[in-house]
Amino acid sequence: MEHELVLILDFGGQYNQLIARRVREYGVYCEVKPYSTPLAELRAMNPIGIIFTGGPNSVYLENAPRVEEELFTWGIPILGICYGCQLMAHTLGGQVVPAQEDTAREYGKTLTYYDTNCPLFDGLPAQGISWMSHGDYMAKVPAGFSLVGHTEMCPNAAIADQTRGFYGVQYHPEVNHTEHGLTMLRNFLYKVCHASGDWTMGDYCKSAIAAIREKVGDGKVLLALSGGMDSSVAAALLAEAIGSQLTCVFVDHGLMRLNEGDEVEAAFSKWDLHFVRVNAETRFLLKLAGEQEPERKRKIIGEEFIRVFEEEAKKIGRVDFLAQGTIYPDVIESGAGEAAAIKSHHNVGGLPDFVDFQEIIEPLRMLFKDDVRQLGRELGLPEYLVSRQPFPGPGLAIRIIGDITKEKADTLRLADAIFREEIAKAGEDQNLNQYFAVLTNTRSVGVMGDGRTYDYTLALRAVTTSDFMTADWARIPYDVLDKISVRIVNEVQGINRIVYDITSKPPATIEFE
Ligand code: XMP
């Protein structure tokens, strides 16, 4: 089934995924494409509306990202956000200049006044706080545009050419700090683009199953299964689509949490599908030996995963496709879009150049985490699977800072298990989206009994987040932290100090590596 589509043209802004998630939350399918995508490709997607994202550049600079003017002649509504707004103004004959220190340069929360006759602000109060972040200023807006929003400093915080369906805002409606920002996005979708809201998970599920059947035909598929939510949902979807043509391979790289390998095996052995467990601890640890650099660790693991899958495929005989539970944020965070590459997710940027499969299929590649969770429920997966906290593919490899040894992995496994056990006992798991222990590379002096110790520092990390793109550190009660600390230093050899990570994302990330 074809869905109405809104195109999000990516100019490198930090909130682009947020825009995409919001649009989908409003029941409209959207895709993020780099601004440099050929116009013909964009046109062929047949969007009902286009959103230009923000970005770090200045439109008047020589190498600034641009779009060809032709795009504005398609008769498709456009919403430009921040840089996207300035780009629209610049392209259509307006003038954008650097703001003077004391004039229209604005950062942060800004009181903004709106013209509520404009469809973008329909039904909203005439003023509210908006989140500004721009150092440039629109000295002249293009012909045909009127000013529909202003601040104390800036007469053109929002501009509109209602005849052509072009709207531009200098602030970021997609962030929570902008009051009614989400309703503005919704207004753009429903009052400007006249979306019908046809993106539902039930429909997606049906069309994904049909697409998998068509692609795979009578071929065989090997799914890389980690037991986490994404690959479990991918397994359920593929099993529904192609049944016995699917084999799920779970590679235990020896960097799983305590008892996790057995738990995954127990859970999936009960399912009606071909399930293979490969114990590959020794080969992974050998490959990782002495490696300290986080990106190298990820690449080594990504490559070794593929080599194991290739070997398993040979055992099965002919396997045409390798399937993975890659989701959209993995793709974007690995630097596929315009935003900077933060980490190479093992299943995207970590893939080796040569892969001995006809093709890789990733049925969840266009979905956000929340979409996947919803899809899992649609497919009837048990709640404990769809509400599990995420566990990264490289596992404890990116939670052991510095070089990795089996001893360190065993130490971390025990400490992490105690942390999770105590969190669950205290009922705190309900309040947290991800929590785990990290073995740092720091050793320090302690005293135990009457003796001196010189052991590792363990860091505890717990965050609240809805999208895993931004996160806040969790305010776990001190008495719970105290209990965890006392238990770990008493029960786990090699650790004599516990610290609690109190950094948000950004500036930190959720994982340490
Ligand atoms: P960061 O550390 O980038 O993590 O804030 C965001 C979320 O992604 C998970 N993560 C990964 N998941 N393969 C995965 O399957 C990876 O390579 C990977 N790296 C990070 C992380 O646990 C968090 O939920």
Coordinates of C-alpha atoms in Angstrom, one line a residue, residues 47 79 87 166 174 183 218 277 319 338:
P47 CA 5.7 14.0 -1.6
L79 CA 8.1 24.4 5.5
L87 CA 17.6 29.0 2.4
F166 CA 5.6 28.2 1.5
E174 CA 10.1 20.4 16.7
T183 CA 0.8 21.9 16.8
D218 CA 11.5 -18.7 -2.8
R277 CA 23.2 -20.4 18.4
V319 CA 21.4 -18.5 1.5
E338 CA 24.1 15.1 6.6

